[in-house]
Coordinates of C-alpha atoms and ligand atoms in Angstrom, one line a residue:
M40 CA -41.7 5.4 18.7
G41 CA -42.3 7.7 21.1
R42 CA -39.6 11.6 21.0
K43 CA -39.1 11.7 25.1
A44 CA -36.4 14.2 26.2
T45 CA -34.8 14.0 23.0
S46 CA -33.1 17.5 23.8
D47 CA -31.1 16.2 26.6
V48 CA -29.1 15.4 23.8
V49 CA -28.6 18.6 22.9
E50 CA -27.9 19.4 26.2
R51 CA -25.4 17.3 26.9
F52 CA -23.8 16.1 23.5
V53 CA -22.3 20.9 23.7
R54 CA -21.5 20.4 27.5
Y55 CA -18.9 17.4 26.3
C56 CA -18.0 19.6 23.7
E57 CA -17.3 22.1 26.0
V58 CA -14.3 19.9 28.0
P59 CA -11.5 20.0 25.7
S60 CA -9.5 16.3 25.7
Q61 CA -7.2 16.6 23.3
S62 CA -4.7 13.3 22.9
D63 CA -1.2 13.7 21.3
P64 CA 0.8 10.9 19.8
R65 CA 3.7 12.7 21.3
T66 CA 3.0 11.3 24.9
A67 CA 1.6 8.2 23.0
T68 CA 3.3 6.3 25.6
T69 CA 1.4 6.9 28.9
V70 CA -2.1 6.6 28.9
P71 CA -3.8 8.8 28.7
S72 CA -1.5 11.2 26.9
T73 CA -3.0 14.2 28.1
P74 CA -4.3 15.0 31.0
A75 CA -7.7 16.7 30.2
Q76 CA -8.8 13.3 28.9
F77 CA -9.6 12.6 32.7
D78 CA -11.3 15.5 32.6
M79 CA -13.6 15.0 30.6
A80 CA -13.9 10.6 31.7
R81 CA -15.1 12.6 35.5
V82 CA -18.0 14.2 33.7
V83 CA -18.6 11.2 31.5
A84 CA -18.6 9.2 35.7
S85 CA -20.8 11.3 37.1
D86 CA -23.3 11.5 34.6
L87 CA -23.7 7.8 34.8
R88 CA -23.8 7.8 38.6
A89 CA -26.4 10.4 38.3
L90 CA -28.3 8.1 35.6
G91 CA -29.0 5.1 38.3
A92 CA -25.7 2.6 36.2
Q93 CA -24.1 0.2 38.0
D94 CA -20.8 -0.3 38.7
V95 CA -19.7 3.1 37.2
K96 CA -15.5 3.3 37.3
L97 CA -13.2 4.9 35.9
D98 CA -9.0 3.8 36.2
E99 CA -6.1 5.2 36.3
H100 CA -5.9 5.3 32.5
A101 CA -8.8 7.1 32.0
Y102 CA -11.2 4.3 31.0
V103 CA -15.0 4.9 32.2
T104 CA -16.9 1.9 32.0
A105 CA -20.0 1.3 33.8
H106 CA -23.1 -1.4 33.5
W107 CA -26.9 -1.3 33.5
P108 CA -29.1 -3.9 34.4
A109 CA -31.8 -5.6 31.5
S110 CA -35.2 -4.7 31.1
A111 CA -37.8 -7.1 32.9
G112 CA -37.7 -10.4 30.9
A113 CA -35.1 -9.7 29.2
E114 CA -32.8 -10.9 31.5
K115 CA -30.7 -13.8 29.8
N116 CA -30.7 -11.8 26.5
P117 CA -26.6 -11.8 25.7
T118 CA -25.3 -8.2 26.7
L119 CA -24.6 -5.8 24.2
A120 CA -22.1 -3.4 25.0
F121 CA -21.1 0.4 23.5
C122 CA -18.3 1.9 23.3
C123 CA -17.0 5.7 22.4
H124 CA -14.3 7.3 22.8
L125 CA -13.4 10.7 25.3
D126 CA -10.2 11.7 23.2
T127 CA -10.6 14.5 20.2
A128 CA -8.1 14.6 17.3
W129 CA -5.0 16.9 18.1
Q130 CA -4.2 17.7 14.3
T131 CA -6.3 20.6 14.6
Y132 CA -6.9 23.4 18.1
G133 CA -8.8 21.9 20.8
S134 CA -7.7 23.2 23.8
S135 CA -9.7 25.9 24.3
V136 CA -14.0 24.8 22.4
H137 CA -16.7 27.0 22.4
P138 CA -19.7 24.7 21.0
Q139 CA -22.9 26.9 19.7
V140 CA -25.7 25.7 18.0
K141 CA -27.5 27.8 15.0
L142 CA -30.5 27.6 13.2
Y143 CA -29.0 27.1 8.4
K144 CA -30.7 29.4 6.4
G145 CA -29.1 28.0 3.9
G146 CA -25.7 28.4 1.0
R147 CA -22.5 30.0 3.2
M148 CA -22.7 30.7 7.0
V149 CA -20.1 31.7 8.6
L150 CA -19.0 31.0 11.9
G151 CA -16.4 32.9 12.6
R152 CA -12.6 33.7 12.7
G153 CA -10.5 31.9 12.8
R154 CA -7.3 31.8 15.2
D155 CA -5.6 33.2 11.7
G156 CA -8.2 35.9 12.0
A157 CA -9.8 34.2 8.4
E158 CA -13.3 34.2 8.2
V159 CA -14.7 30.4 8.9
A160 CA -18.4 29.4 6.4
L161 CA -19.7 26.1 6.2
D162 CA -20.5 26.0 2.2
P163 CA -22.5 23.8 0.0
A164 CA -19.5 24.2 -2.4
A165 CA -17.5 22.1 0.0
N166 CA -20.5 20.0 2.1
S167 CA -22.7 19.2 -0.5
E168 CA -24.9 18.0 2.8
L169 CA -26.3 21.6 3.7
K170 CA -28.2 21.4 0.9
D171 CA -30.7 19.0 3.0
L172 CA -30.4 21.1 6.1
V173 CA -31.4 23.7 5.0
G174 CA -33.8 25.2 8.2
E175 CA -32.4 22.8 10.6
N176 CA -30.1 23.7 13.5
L177 CA -26.5 22.3 13.1
V178 CA -24.0 22.5 16.2
T179 CA -20.7 24.5 15.2
T180 CA -17.6 25.8 16.8
D181 CA -17.5 29.7 16.6
G182 CA -15.3 28.9 13.9
T183 CA -11.4 28.9 16.7
S184 CA -11.1 25.0 17.0
L185 CA -12.5 21.2 15.7
L186 CA -15.6 20.7 17.4
G187 CA -15.3 17.3 18.4
G188 CA -18.4 15.7 18.0
D189 CA -15.9 12.9 16.6
D190 CA -16.5 11.3 19.6
K191 CA -18.7 13.0 21.8
A192 CA -21.4 13.6 19.5
A193 CA -22.0 9.1 20.5
I194 CA -20.9 9.9 24.7
A195 CA -23.7 11.7 24.3
M196 CA -26.7 10.0 22.5
V197 CA -25.4 6.9 25.0
V198 CA -26.1 8.8 28.0
S199 CA -29.3 10.0 26.4
L200 CA -30.2 5.9 26.0
L201 CA -29.3 5.4 29.5
A202 CA -31.6 8.6 30.9
R203 CA -34.4 7.5 28.4
L204 CA -34.1 3.9 30.0
R205 CA -34.2 5.5 33.4
E206 CA -37.7 7.0 32.3
D207 CA -39.3 4.6 31.6
P208 CA -38.3 1.6 32.4
E209 CA -39.9 -0.6 30.2
L210 CA -37.9 -0.5 27.0
P211 CA -36.7 -3.4 26.0
H212 CA -33.1 -3.4 26.2
P213 CA -30.7 -6.6 26.9
A214 CA -28.1 -5.9 29.6
L215 CA -25.8 -3.3 28.5
A216 CA -22.0 -3.0 29.1
L217 CA -20.8 1.3 28.4
A218 CA -17.3 1.3 27.8
F219 CA -16.0 5.3 26.7
V220 CA -11.8 4.6 26.7
P221 CA -9.2 7.6 26.1
D222 CA -6.6 7.4 22.5
E223 CA -8.3 6.7 20.1
E224 CA -7.3 9.6 18.0
I225 CA -4.0 8.2 18.4
G226 CA -4.6 4.8 17.8
H227 CA -4.4 2.8 21.2
G228 CA -7.9 3.1 21.8
A229 CA -10.0 0.2 23.4
A230 CA -6.2 -1.2 23.9
L231 CA -6.7 -2.0 27.4
L232 CA -10.4 -2.7 27.7
D233 CA -10.6 -5.5 29.9
L234 CA -12.8 -7.3 28.1
D235 CA -13.8 -10.0 31.0
A236 CA -15.1 -7.1 33.0
L237 CA -17.8 -5.9 29.9
G238 CA -19.3 -9.7 30.0
A239 CA -21.0 -8.4 26.8
A240 CA -21.5 -10.7 23.7
Y241 CA -21.8 -8.0 21.2
G242 CA -20.7 -4.2 20.5
Y243 CA -21.9 -1.4 18.2
T244 CA -18.6 1.5 18.8
I245 CA -20.3 4.4 17.4
D246 CA -17.7 6.7 15.6
A247 CA -18.9 6.8 12.3
G248 CA -20.4 9.9 10.2
S249 CA -23.6 11.1 9.2
L250 CA -26.8 9.7 10.0
G251 CA -27.4 6.1 8.7
E252 CA -23.4 5.5 7.5
F253 CA -22.7 1.9 9.1
C254 CA -18.8 0.1 9.0
Y255 CA -17.9 -3.2 10.2
E256 CA -14.8 -3.2 6.8
T257 CA -11.8 -1.8 7.8
F258 CA -8.1 -1.6 6.4
N259 CA -5.3 -4.6 6.1
A260 CA -2.9 -1.9 8.1
A261 CA 1.3 -1.7 8.3
E262 CA 4.0 0.4 8.8
A263 CA 7.5 0.1 6.9
T264 CA 10.6 1.3 8.1
I265 CA 12.7 1.9 5.5
R266 CA 16.6 2.4 5.9
A267 CA 19.9 3.8 4.2
N268 CA 23.1 3.3 5.4
G269 CA 25.6 5.1 3.1
R270 CA 29.1 6.8 3.0
S271 CA 29.9 10.3 2.4
V272 CA 33.3 11.9 1.2
H273 CA 33.9 15.4 0.1
T274 CA 31.8 15.9 -3.7
G275 CA 35.0 16.1 -5.7
T276 CA 36.4 13.2 -4.8
A277 CA 33.5 10.7 -5.2
K278 CA 33.6 8.7 -7.5
D279 CA 33.7 4.7 -6.7
V280 CA 33.5 5.6 -3.2
M281 CA 30.6 8.1 -2.1
V282 CA 27.1 5.4 -1.7
N283 CA 24.7 8.5 -1.3
A284 CA 21.4 7.2 1.2
S285 CA 19.2 9.5 -0.3
E286 CA 19.2 8.0 -3.2
A287 CA 19.2 4.7 -2.8
L288 CA 15.9 5.4 0.3
F289 CA 14.4 7.8 -4.2
R290 CA 15.3 4.5 -5.7
V291 CA 13.4 2.3 -4.0
H292 CA 10.5 4.9 -4.3
Q293 CA 10.7 5.5 -7.7
L294 CA 9.6 1.6 -7.5
V295 CA 5.7 2.4 -5.5
P296 CA 3.5 2.9 -8.2
P297 CA 3.2 6.0 -8.0
Q298 CA -0.8 6.4 -8.6
D299 CA -1.0 3.9 -4.8
R300 CA -1.4 7.0 -3.2
P301 CA -3.7 8.5 -0.7
E302 CA -5.1 11.1 -3.1
F303 CA -5.4 9.3 -5.4
T304 CA -7.9 7.1 -4.3
Q305 CA -11.1 5.9 -2.3
D306 CA -13.4 3.4 -0.9
R307 CA -11.4 0.4 -1.3
E308 CA -8.4 1.3 -3.5
G309 CA -5.6 0.9 -1.0
F310 CA -2.1 2.9 -1.1
F311 CA 1.1 3.0 0.4
Y312 CA 1.8 7.3 2.1
L313 CA 4.9 8.0 2.6
E314 CA 4.9 9.9 6.0
R315 CA 8.0 11.2 6.6
I316 CA 11.3 11.0 4.9
E317 CA 14.3 12.0 6.2
S318 CA 18.3 11.8 4.9
D319 CA 21.3 12.4 3.8
C320 CA 24.4 10.9 2.6
E321 CA 24.9 8.8 5.3
D322 CA 21.4 8.3 7.0
A323 CA 18.4 7.7 5.4
R324 CA 14.9 6.8 6.9
A325 CA 11.7 6.4 5.1
D326 CA 7.9 5.6 7.6
Y327 CA 5.7 4.3 5.5
I328 CA 2.5 3.0 5.3
I329 CA -0.1 0.6 3.6
R330 CA -3.0 0.2 3.2
D331 CA -5.7 -2.5 1.9
H332 CA -9.2 -3.8 1.5
D333 CA -8.0 -6.8 0.9
R334 CA -5.9 -9.1 2.5
A335 CA -4.2 -10.6 -0.2
R336 CA -4.6 -7.8 -2.1
F337 CA -2.3 -6.2 1.6
E338 CA 0.2 -9.1 1.4
A339 CA 1.4 -8.5 -2.3
R340 CA 1.6 -4.7 -1.4
K341 CA 3.9 -5.4 1.6
D342 CA 6.3 -7.5 -0.9
L343 CA 6.2 -4.8 -3.5
L344 CA 7.5 -3.1 -0.6
R345 CA 10.3 -5.7 0.3
S346 CA 11.5 -6.6 -3.7
A347 CA 11.8 -3.4 -4.5
V348 CA 14.2 -2.6 -1.4
A349 CA 15.5 -5.9 -2.1
Q350 CA 15.8 -4.7 -6.2
V351 CA 17.8 -1.5 -5.0
N352 CA 20.0 -3.7 -2.5
A353 CA 21.3 -5.7 -5.8
E354 CA 21.7 -3.0 -8.5
Y355 CA 23.6 -1.2 -5.2
A356 CA 25.9 -4.8 -4.7
L357 CA 27.5 -4.1 -8.3
R358 CA 28.8 -0.7 -7.9
P359 CA 32.3 -0.3 -6.6
S360 CA 32.6 1.5 -4.1
T361 CA 29.3 -1.3 -2.8
R362 CA 30.8 -4.4 -3.5
D363 CA 32.3 -5.7 -0.9
D364 CA 29.6 -4.0 2.3
Q365 CA 25.7 -4.7 3.7
P366 CA 23.3 -3.8 1.5
V367 CA 22.8 -0.5 1.5
L368 CA 19.3 -0.4 2.6
S369 CA 17.2 -2.5 4.7
I370 CA 13.4 -2.5 5.8
D371 CA 11.1 -3.8 8.8
I372 CA 7.1 -3.8 8.4
H373 CA 5.4 -5.2 11.0
D374 CA 1.7 -5.1 10.4
Q375 CA -0.4 -2.7 12.5
Y376 CA -4.3 -3.3 12.7
R377 CA -6.3 -6.0 10.2
N378 CA -10.4 -5.5 8.6
M379 CA -12.6 -6.3 10.5
A380 CA -15.1 -7.7 8.0
E381 CA -13.2 -10.8 9.1
V382 CA -14.5 -11.5 12.3
I383 CA -18.7 -9.4 11.1
T384 CA -18.5 -11.7 8.4
R385 CA -18.7 -14.7 9.9
P386 CA -22.4 -16.8 10.4
E387 CA -22.4 -16.2 14.2
N388 CA -22.1 -12.4 13.8
A389 CA -25.2 -11.9 11.4
L390 CA -27.0 -10.3 13.4
L391 CA -24.6 -7.0 14.0
I392 CA -25.5 -5.8 11.1
E393 CA -28.8 -7.3 10.1
S394 CA -29.9 -5.6 13.6
A395 CA -28.7 -2.2 12.9
R396 CA -30.4 -2.5 9.6
R397 CA -33.8 -2.8 11.5
A398 CA -32.7 -0.3 14.1
Y399 CA -31.6 2.5 11.2
E400 CA -35.4 1.6 9.0
A401 CA -37.8 1.8 12.5
C402 CA -36.6 5.4 12.6
G403 CA -36.8 5.8 8.8
V404 CA -33.2 6.0 8.2
T405 CA -31.8 3.7 5.1
M406 CA -28.3 2.1 6.5
R407 CA -26.0 4.0 4.2
T408 CA -22.6 0.6 4.5
V409 CA -19.4 2.8 3.6
P410 CA -15.2 0.9 4.4
M411 CA -13.8 2.1 6.7
R412 CA -10.5 3.8 4.9
G413 CA -8.5 4.2 8.7
G414 CA -9.2 2.0 11.3
T415 CA -11.2 1.8 14.6
D416 CA -11.6 0.4 17.7
G417 CA -14.2 -1.9 16.8
A418 CA -10.8 -3.5 14.9
Q419 CA -9.7 -4.3 18.0
L420 CA -11.8 -5.3 19.9
S421 CA -13.6 -7.7 17.4
F422 CA -10.2 -9.6 17.0
R423 CA -9.9 -9.3 20.6
G424 CA -13.1 -11.2 21.1
L425 CA -15.8 -8.7 21.3
P426 CA -17.7 -9.0 17.7
C427 CA -18.1 -4.6 17.2
A428 CA -19.5 -3.1 14.5
N429 CA -19.4 1.0 13.8
L430 CA -23.0 3.2 14.5
S431 CA -23.0 7.4 13.3
A432 CA -22.0 9.4 15.6
C433 CA -23.2 11.8 12.9
Y434 CA -20.3 13.9 12.7
H435 CA -19.8 16.4 9.5
N436 CA -16.0 18.2 8.2
A437 CA -14.5 15.8 11.7
H438 CA -10.6 16.7 12.2
G439 CA -11.7 20.6 11.2
V440 CA -12.5 23.6 12.4
T441 CA -15.4 23.3 10.0
E442 CA -16.9 20.4 11.9
F443 CA -20.8 20.0 12.2
V444 CA -23.6 17.9 13.8
P445 CA -26.8 18.6 12.5
V446 CA -29.0 18.7 15.7
R447 CA -31.6 16.2 14.3
E448 CA -29.4 13.9 13.7
L449 CA -28.2 14.1 16.9
E450 CA -31.4 13.5 17.9
T451 CA -32.5 10.6 15.4
M452 CA -30.1 8.3 17.1
V453 CA -30.6 8.3 20.2
D454 CA -34.4 7.2 18.7
V455 CA -31.5 4.5 16.4
L456 CA -30.9 3.4 19.7
Q457 CA -33.5 3.1 21.1
A458 CA -34.7 0.5 18.0
L459 CA -31.4 -1.2 18.5
V460 CA -31.3 -2.3 22.2
G461 CA -35.0 -3.2 21.6
I462 CA -34.4 -5.7 19.4
Y463 CA -31.4 -7.5 20.9
A464 CA -34.1 -7.5 24.1
E465 CA -35.9 -9.3 21.2
G466 CA -36.5 -13.4 22.7
Ligands
ZN299 ZN1 -13.9 9.3 15.8

């Protein structure tokens, strides 16, 4: 496959990283959660217009959408969508980003100093994949902020694919639908995306890690809030009167299996995560998130938490201080998202996985299917009727100051996208 104009993807990527566009969970009630995401949306919309994309739209929620017509002969093939997110993570400083392209010569490579003055470096001790990247250029931060390769590398790849299609209209491809969405990092992502207007039959989000990664499995996810109502009295006269809400909450937590925690689990192992706790004698509240790839085990985890609450309520009901009261504890659980594998593994969607495997292979890349230990825009899109698997965006160390993207991976991924649209243009 010809590799025309590949370095333009690096130029675009660096330029996109320089536009800060963090989302913010504290202002999640408005979409976008931050005005900065409009800055990024405008840059992308303007690049799409400059390339000649059709019906480029930037709406009041900072969603950018566009279409690209099919090559001759592929007009009847179903429209294929690509979806990337405009926001960057909020957990690390990112309101001023200074990307640099650095040649990696092996060993420890200093990127600069962090905002606290401490040296920030890439180290093969922390990233074993660096051993295979000696002699290659990496796009890195200067140590002061995140990079935003998650997910700006993906935006740069998609726009660079369009640049290729414009340069060589003979490259086979079906009609393409393009979506660039805000607030993915705070869980909204594609929620307001108008799928009818997009009009695609299949899609790919591009928001996975290193080159070759491929995901169509996510957790099943729920959040649980447990509240405790206590009764505070002077500790000196508390006998048979006091009900300590904090104690009731801790008792429930003791009944949650201690090994089923994020810090002890990996691959397809689920967990309970105690996200936040606020408590005193009268009032206590704990927020948990519950995760499991397996639907039955996921339901069992929710049942376990409900049973723990029931058991502790029963224990308290035997006490003189609470015998005639309402139960001390209450629990509220709601589902957040479901494992998208339910949709992607249906026979009619098999081509999403097979086509991706062929496209990676055509570029000499072995596809690695990784179960995501988190959510992705593709999960909600899949359940809303646009089956979407997730391709590599090629970022490493996402959400931190050591985030980096290898130039070769970035360039190869444009080749992979070109191969992929070629496969979807087949009769
Ligand atoms: Zn992402």
